[in-house]
Short mmCIF file of the C-alpha atoms (twelve columns), coordinates in Angstrom:
data_MODEL
# 
_entry.id   MODEL 
# 
loop_
_atom_site.group_PDB 
_atom_site.id 
_atom_site.type_symbol 
_atom_site.label_atom_id 
_atom_site.label_alt_id 
_atom_site.label_comp_id 
_atom_site.label_asym_id 
_atom_site.label_seq_id 
_atom_site.Cartn_x 
_atom_site.Cartn_y 
_atom_site.Cartn_z 
_atom_site.pdbx_PDB_model_num 
ATOM 1   C CA . MET A 1   11.273  6.650   -22.981 1 
ATOM 2   C CA . ASP A 2   9.966   10.106  -21.319 1 
ATOM 3   C CA . THR A 3   10.047  8.205   -17.328 1 
ATOM 4   C CA . ILE A 4   8.882   12.324  -16.522 1 
ATOM 5   C CA . ALA A 5   6.049   12.523  -19.177 1 
ATOM 6   C CA . ASN A 6   4.345   8.889   -18.231 1 
ATOM 7   C CA . TYR A 7   4.044   9.869   -15.083 1 
ATOM 8   C CA . THR A 8   2.662   12.676  -15.194 1 
ATOM 9   C CA . LEU A 9   0.276   11.950  -18.027 1 
ATOM 10  C CA . LEU A 10  -0.673  8.507   -15.200 1 
ATOM 11  C CA . LYS A 11  -0.716  10.825  -12.586 1 
ATOM 12  C CA . ASP A 12  -3.010  14.034  -14.027 1 
ATOM 13  C CA . HIS A 13  -5.696  11.251  -15.445 1 
ATOM 14  C CA . ALA A 14  -5.495  9.513   -12.113 1 
ATOM 15  C CA . LEU A 15  -6.446  13.276  -10.205 1 
ATOM 16  C CA . GLU A 16  -8.801  13.404  -13.390 1 
ATOM 17  C CA . PHE A 17  -10.374 9.935   -12.402 1 
ATOM 18  C CA . GLY A 18  -10.966 10.157  -9.080  1 
ATOM 19  C CA . ALA A 19  -7.612  10.154  -6.777  1 
ATOM 20  C CA . VAL A 20  -6.680  12.670  -4.229  1 
ATOM 21  C CA . ALA A 21  -2.862  11.553  -4.030  1 
ATOM 22  C CA . PHE A 22  -0.770  9.681   -7.086  1 
ATOM 23  C CA . GLY A 23  2.559   7.932   -6.137  1 
ATOM 24  C CA . VAL A 24  5.292   5.362   -7.842  1 
ATOM 25  C CA . CYS A 25  8.213   3.323   -7.076  1 
ATOM 26  C CA . ASP A 26  10.240  0.298   -8.406  1 
ATOM 27  C CA . VAL A 27  9.046   -2.631  -6.970  1 
ATOM 28  C CA . ARG A 28  12.040  -4.955  -8.484  1 
ATOM 29  C CA . GLU A 29  12.636  -6.493  -5.167  1 
ATOM 30  C CA . GLU A 30  9.259   -6.447  -3.221  1 
ATOM 31  C CA . LYS A 31  7.418   -9.382  -6.068  1 
ATOM 32  C CA . LYS A 32  9.320   -11.727 -4.269  1 
ATOM 33  C CA . GLY A 33  6.694   -11.734 -1.815  1 
ATOM 34  C CA . PHE A 34  4.161   -10.907 -4.424  1 
ATOM 35  C CA . ALA A 35  1.189   -13.846 -4.001  1 
ATOM 36  C CA . LEU A 36  0.799   -13.727 -7.558  1 
ATOM 37  C CA . ALA A 37  3.204   -15.779 -9.705  1 
ATOM 38  C CA . PRO A 38  6.114   -14.922 -10.902 1 
ATOM 39  C CA . GLU A 39  5.485   -15.263 -14.968 1 
ATOM 40  C CA . ILE A 40  2.724   -12.437 -14.168 1 
ATOM 41  C CA . LEU A 41  4.736   -10.215 -12.559 1 
ATOM 42  C CA . GLU A 42  7.729   -10.428 -14.860 1 
ATOM 43  C CA . GLY A 43  8.380   -7.247  -16.559 1 
ATOM 44  C CA . LEU A 44  6.031   -5.738  -14.528 1 
ATOM 45  C CA . ASP A 45  8.642   -3.613  -11.901 1 
ATOM 46  C CA . TYR A 46  6.922   -0.646  -11.425 1 
ATOM 47  C CA . ALA A 47  3.901   -0.011  -8.966  1 
ATOM 48  C CA . VAL A 48  1.638   2.835   -9.652  1 
ATOM 49  C CA . ALA A 49  -0.171  4.201   -6.197  1 
ATOM 50  C CA . PHE A 50  -3.338  5.951   -5.424  1 
ATOM 51  C CA . ALA A 51  -5.606  7.255   -2.881  1 
ATOM 52  C CA . VAL A 52  -9.542  7.835   -3.400  1 
ATOM 53  C CA . GLY A 53  -10.375 10.338  -0.079  1 
ATOM 54  C CA . LEU A 54  -13.538 9.676   1.989   1 
ATOM 55  C CA . SER A 55  -16.142 11.172  3.359   1 
ATOM 56  C CA . PRO A 56  -15.372 13.305  6.913   1 
ATOM 57  C CA . LYS A 57  -19.383 13.316  7.358   1 
ATOM 58  C CA . ILE A 58  -19.649 9.394   7.246   1 
ATOM 59  C CA . LEU A 59  -16.776 9.221   9.564   1 
ATOM 60  C CA . ALA A 60  -18.313 11.379  11.808  1 
ATOM 61  C CA . ASP A 61  -21.274 9.172   11.827  1 
ATOM 62  C CA . ILE A 62  -19.068 6.788   13.483  1 
ATOM 63  C CA . VAL A 63  -18.686 6.387   17.683  1 
ATOM 64  C CA . ASP A 64  -17.742 3.151   18.785  1 
ATOM 65  C CA . HIS A 65  -18.516 0.731   16.062  1 
ATOM 66  C CA . PRO A 66  -18.433 0.493   12.775  1 
ATOM 67  C CA . THR A 67  -21.819 2.182   10.759  1 
ATOM 68  C CA . ARG A 68  -24.260 0.592   7.653   1 
ATOM 69  C CA . LEU A 69  -23.326 4.033   6.279   1 
ATOM 70  C CA . TYR A 70  -19.859 3.228   6.705   1 
ATOM 71  C CA . PHE A 71  -19.790 0.298   4.780   1 
ATOM 72  C CA . HIS A 72  -21.816 0.884   2.355   1 
ATOM 73  C CA . HIS A 73  -18.909 4.158   1.805   1 
ATOM 74  C CA . TYR A 74  -16.088 1.573   2.434   1 
ATOM 75  C CA . LYS A 75  -17.714 -0.671  -0.787  1 
ATOM 76  C CA . GLN A 76  -18.364 2.585   -2.732  1 
ATOM 77  C CA . ALA A 77  -14.943 3.867   -2.646  1 
ATOM 78  C CA . ASN A 78  -13.130 0.448   -3.459  1 
ATOM 79  C CA . ALA A 79  -15.472 -0.009  -6.684  1 
ATOM 80  C CA . LEU A 80  -14.358 3.579   -8.008  1 
ATOM 81  C CA . ILE A 81  -10.501 2.160   -6.238  1 
ATOM 82  C CA . ASP A 82  -11.277 -0.328  -9.205  1 
ATOM 83  C CA . SER A 83  -12.727 1.867   -11.610 1 
ATOM 84  C CA . ILE A 84  -9.915  4.057   -11.629 1 
ATOM 85  C CA . ALA A 85  -7.497  1.112   -11.552 1 
ATOM 86  C CA . MET A 86  -9.343  -0.055  -15.087 1 
ATOM 87  C CA . ARG A 87  -9.781  2.988   -16.721 1 
ATOM 88  C CA . LEU A 88  -5.582  3.699   -15.883 1 
ATOM 89  C CA . THR A 89  -5.186  0.253   -17.237 1 
ATOM 90  C CA . ALA A 90  -6.564  0.754   -20.011 1 
ATOM 91  C CA . LEU A 91  -4.525  4.355   -20.773 1 
ATOM 92  C CA . ILE A 92  -1.018  2.276   -20.266 1 
ATOM 93  C CA . GLN A 93  -1.994  -0.564  -22.634 1 
ATOM 94  C CA . LYS A 94  -3.003  2.372   -25.263 1 
ATOM 95  C CA . GLU A 95  0.206   2.999   -25.199 1 
ATOM 96  C CA . GLY A 96  1.543   0.279   -25.517 1 
ATOM 97  C CA . PHE A 97  3.085   -1.646  -22.349 1 
ATOM 98  C CA . SER A 98  1.413   -3.614  -20.034 1 
ATOM 99  C CA . ALA A 99  -0.910  -3.191  -16.360 1 
ATOM 100 C CA . LEU A 100 -1.980  -5.156  -13.799 1 
ATOM 101 C CA . PRO A 101 -4.822  -3.825  -11.776 1 
ATOM 102 C CA . ILE A 102 -4.635  -4.673  -7.833  1 
ATOM 103 C CA . PRO A 103 -8.074  -5.500  -6.495  1 
ATOM 104 C CA . ALA A 104 -8.791  -3.027  -3.814  1 
ATOM 105 C CA . SER A 105 -9.993  -5.518  -1.358  1 
ATOM 106 C CA . GLN A 106 -9.929  -8.759  -1.839  1 
ATOM 107 C CA . ILE A 107 -8.648  -11.391 0.902   1 
ATOM 108 C CA . VAL A 108 -6.261  -14.343 -0.456  1 
ATOM 109 C CA . ASP A 109 -4.972  -15.704 2.717   1 
ATOM 110 C CA . TRP A 110 -7.785  -15.410 5.534   1 
ATOM 111 C CA . GLU A 111 -5.360  -16.597 8.431   1 
ATOM 112 C CA . LYS A 112 -3.090  -13.584 8.213   1 
ATOM 113 C CA . GLN A 113 -5.674  -11.065 6.450   1 
ATOM 114 C CA . THR A 114 -3.555  -10.472 3.159   1 
ATOM 115 C CA . GLY A 115 -4.207  -9.558  -0.036  1 
ATOM 116 C CA . HIS A 116 -2.520  -10.278 -3.764  1 
ATOM 117 C CA . LEU A 117 0.290   -7.809  -2.297  1 
ATOM 118 C CA . SER A 118 0.236   -5.280  0.685   1 
ATOM 119 C CA . HIS A 119 -1.405  -1.927  -1.009  1 
ATOM 120 C CA . LYS A 120 0.151   -0.045  1.936   1 
ATOM 121 C CA . HIS A 121 3.351   -0.668  2.135   1 
ATOM 122 C CA . ILE A 122 3.266   0.017   -1.559  1 
ATOM 123 C CA . ALA A 123 1.493   3.266   -0.965  1 
ATOM 124 C CA . GLN A 124 4.564   4.440   2.021   1 
ATOM 125 C CA . LYS A 125 6.516   3.732   -0.834  1 
ATOM 126 C CA . ALA A 126 5.462   5.694   -3.433  1 
ATOM 127 C CA . GLY A 127 5.464   8.775   -1.006  1 
ATOM 128 C CA . ILE A 128 1.475   8.838   -1.016  1 
ATOM 129 C CA . GLY A 129 1.941   8.405   3.719   1 
ATOM 130 C CA . TRP A 130 3.610   6.384   6.023   1 
ATOM 131 C CA . ILE A 131 2.041   3.792   8.339   1 
ATOM 132 C CA . GLY A 132 1.313   5.277   10.982  1 
ATOM 133 C CA . ARG A 133 0.355   4.284   14.641  1 
ATOM 134 C CA . SER A 134 -2.777  2.752   13.363  1 
ATOM 135 C CA . ASN A 135 -1.386  0.825   11.539  1 
ATOM 136 C CA . ILE A 136 -2.264  2.785   7.988   1 
ATOM 137 C CA . ILE A 137 -1.830  4.576   5.670   1 
ATOM 138 C CA . VAL A 138 -1.253  8.074   7.244   1 
ATOM 139 C CA . ASN A 139 -1.500  10.868  4.400   1 
ATOM 140 C CA . ARG A 140 0.077   14.522  4.884   1 
ATOM 141 C CA . LYS A 141 -2.976  16.527  3.922   1 
ATOM 142 C CA . GLN A 142 -5.611  14.148  4.427   1 
ATOM 143 C CA . GLY A 143 -5.516  11.797  6.868   1 
ATOM 144 C CA . ALA A 144 -6.618  8.745   7.151   1 
ATOM 145 C CA . TYR A 145 -9.019  9.474   5.631   1 
ATOM 146 C CA . ILE A 146 -8.147  7.380   1.591   1 
ATOM 147 C CA . ARG A 147 -8.341  4.054   0.421   1 
ATOM 148 C CA . LEU A 148 -5.886  3.125   -1.831  1 
ATOM 149 C CA . GLY A 149 -4.951  1.582   -5.131  1 
ATOM 150 C CA . THR A 150 -1.958  -0.407  -7.132  1 
ATOM 151 C CA . ILE A 151 -1.819  -0.983  -10.326 1 
ATOM 152 C CA . LEU A 152 1.961   -2.690  -11.511 1 
ATOM 153 C CA . THR A 153 3.097   -2.109  -15.143 1 
ATOM 154 C CA . ASP A 154 6.146   -2.737  -17.156 1 
ATOM 155 C CA . MET A 155 6.078   1.199   -18.202 1 
ATOM 156 C CA . PRO A 156 8.566   3.189   -16.960 1 
ATOM 157 C CA . LEU A 157 8.074   5.765   -14.899 1 
ATOM 158 C CA . SER A 158 10.030  8.087   -12.556 1 
ATOM 159 C CA . VAL A 159 9.684   7.606   -8.756  1 
ATOM 160 C CA . ASP A 160 8.658   9.315   -5.376  1 
ATOM 161 C CA . THR A 161 10.518  9.069   -2.411  1 
ATOM 162 C CA . ALA A 162 9.193   6.864   0.498   1 
ATOM 163 C CA . SER A 163 7.597   8.667   3.211   1 
ATOM 164 C CA . ALA A 164 9.054   8.834   6.200   1 
ATOM 165 C CA . PHE A 165 7.290   8.199   9.219   1 
ATOM 166 C CA . GLY A 166 4.978   11.355  10.222  1 
ATOM 167 C CA . CYS A 167 2.977   11.328  13.054  1 
ATOM 168 C CA . GLY A 168 5.206   13.244  15.599  1 
ATOM 169 C CA . GLU A 169 3.465   13.708  19.017  1 
ATOM 170 C CA . CYS A 170 0.021   12.948  17.562  1 
ATOM 171 C CA . ARG A 171 -1.588  10.293  19.086  1 
ATOM 172 C CA . ALA A 172 -5.733  10.780  18.556  1 
ATOM 173 C CA . CYS A 173 -5.713  7.122   17.407  1 
ATOM 174 C CA . ILE A 174 -4.455  5.619   20.904  1 
ATOM 175 C CA . ALA A 175 -7.068  6.756   23.009  1 
ATOM 176 C CA . PRO A 176 -10.355 5.201   20.605  1 
ATOM 177 C CA . CYS A 177 -8.989  2.595   19.402  1 
ATOM 178 C CA . PRO A 178 -11.752 -0.085  20.867  1 
ATOM 179 C CA . ALA A 179 -9.411  -3.259  21.082  1 
ATOM 180 C CA . GLY A 180 -6.436  -1.495  22.420  1 
ATOM 181 C CA . ALA A 181 -4.319  -2.840  19.700  1 
ATOM 182 C CA . ILE A 182 -2.602  0.583   18.620  1 
ATOM 183 C CA . LYS A 183 0.916   1.306   20.401  1 
ATOM 184 C CA . GLU A 184 3.597   3.995   20.324  1 
ATOM 185 C CA . SER A 185 4.778   2.789   17.832  1 
ATOM 186 C CA . PRO A 186 3.773   1.057   13.908  1 
ATOM 187 C CA . ALA A 187 5.838   -2.454  15.245  1 
ATOM 188 C CA . ASP A 188 3.962   -3.226  18.661  1 
ATOM 189 C CA . PHE A 189 0.578   -2.747  16.805  1 
ATOM 190 C CA . ASP A 190 -1.315  -6.041  18.128  1 
ATOM 191 C CA . HIS A 191 -3.126  -7.292  15.029  1 
ATOM 192 C CA . GLN A 192 -4.183  -10.370 16.725  1 
ATOM 193 C CA . GLY A 193 -6.497  -8.024  18.645  1 
ATOM 194 C CA . CYS A 194 -7.195  -6.088  15.889  1 
ATOM 195 C CA . PHE A 195 -8.848  -8.705  14.101  1 
ATOM 196 C CA . GLU A 196 -10.802 -10.294 17.260  1 
ATOM 197 C CA . LYS A 197 -12.524 -7.273  17.870  1 
ATOM 198 C CA . LEU A 198 -12.968 -6.881  13.932  1 
ATOM 199 C CA . LYS A 199 -14.852 -10.146 14.025  1 
ATOM 200 C CA . TYR A 200 -16.782 -9.597  17.493  1 
ATOM 201 C CA . PHE A 201 -18.255 -6.253  15.332  1 
ATOM 202 C CA . GLN A 202 -19.284 -8.443  12.411  1 
ATOM 203 C CA . LYS A 203 -20.654 -11.001 14.999  1 
ATOM 204 C CA . GLN A 204 -22.877 -8.461  16.616  1 
ATOM 205 C CA . ARG A 205 -23.618 -7.610  12.476  1 
ATOM 206 C CA . TYR A 206 -23.348 -3.604  13.092  1 
ATOM 207 C CA . VAL A 207 -21.055 -5.054  9.217   1 
ATOM 208 C CA . ASP A 208 -21.112 -7.657  7.183   1 
ATOM 209 C CA . GLN A 209 -17.615 -7.676  6.696   1 
ATOM 210 C CA . PHE A 210 -14.290 -7.015  9.124   1 
ATOM 211 C CA . ILE A 211 -13.759 -3.148  9.254   1 
ATOM 212 C CA . CYS A 212 -13.644 0.056   11.929  1 
ATOM 213 C CA . GLY A 213 -13.372 2.321   11.246  1 
ATOM 214 C CA . ILE A 214 -12.633 4.175   14.890  1 
ATOM 215 C CA . CYS A 215 -8.895  5.111   13.926  1 
ATOM 216 C CA . VAL A 216 -9.090  5.936   10.759  1 
ATOM 217 C CA . LYS A 217 -12.145 8.695   12.095  1 
ATOM 218 C CA . ALA A 218 -9.633  9.667   14.059  1 
ATOM 219 C CA . CYS A 219 -6.609  10.830  11.933  1 
ATOM 220 C CA . ARG A 220 -7.996  14.196  10.127  1 
ATOM 221 C CA . GLY A 221 -4.088  14.659  9.142   1 
ATOM 222 C CA . LYS A 222 -3.910  18.822  8.213   1 
ATOM 223 C CA . LYS A 223 -7.261  19.668  6.883   1 
ATOM 224 C CA . GLY A 224 -8.650  18.537  10.381  1 
ATOM 225 C CA . GLU A 225 -5.496  19.680  12.539  1 
ATOM 226 C CA . ALA A 226 -4.370  16.423  14.095  1 
ATOM 227 C CA . PHE A 227 -0.871  16.328  13.391  1 
# 
């Protein structure tokens, strides 16, 4: 089985469908931590990760709280991710393999704010980007102006090299954070402080979901010369 040809097939279609970044990783070790039944995961040893881009103009509208414009854009980005995932799943199945598309934004544990798996940890291992000081994925070209999708599959694929931490001297996301949650190291990120601020934003009726976007706006990547 030509793992490189399979990789190229999926990558080419992902980019054609609207993705801006693509990668693959082996998840045999990570599967035990997924919130999915073992029998469903059997044989699905590869994760296809991809990202769609966010609009700089919409993010520019955010000042000190999330906006309705951003909330709508966030939902539409998730819809595009799910659409790409479904189309890639159909392609994988057409080639005779199994695929499990993971919803772009679906919480299965509200207390811990976790989904079926961590899209960002998959994306980091698949080389799409690193987990920045803001606790979100940062892509070298797109910065944090992306959202992520994941498909689990048994299709044999070549894999990418995991991304190393790349924020360097950039600390553009620290000062704007309204919760003061972002620290020097991603390991020190204040998850609870961030979540409390998200709940406050929702309570104020700025948006109807626990989102912010302020640290995303601050991290433009190579195009925006943030780092």
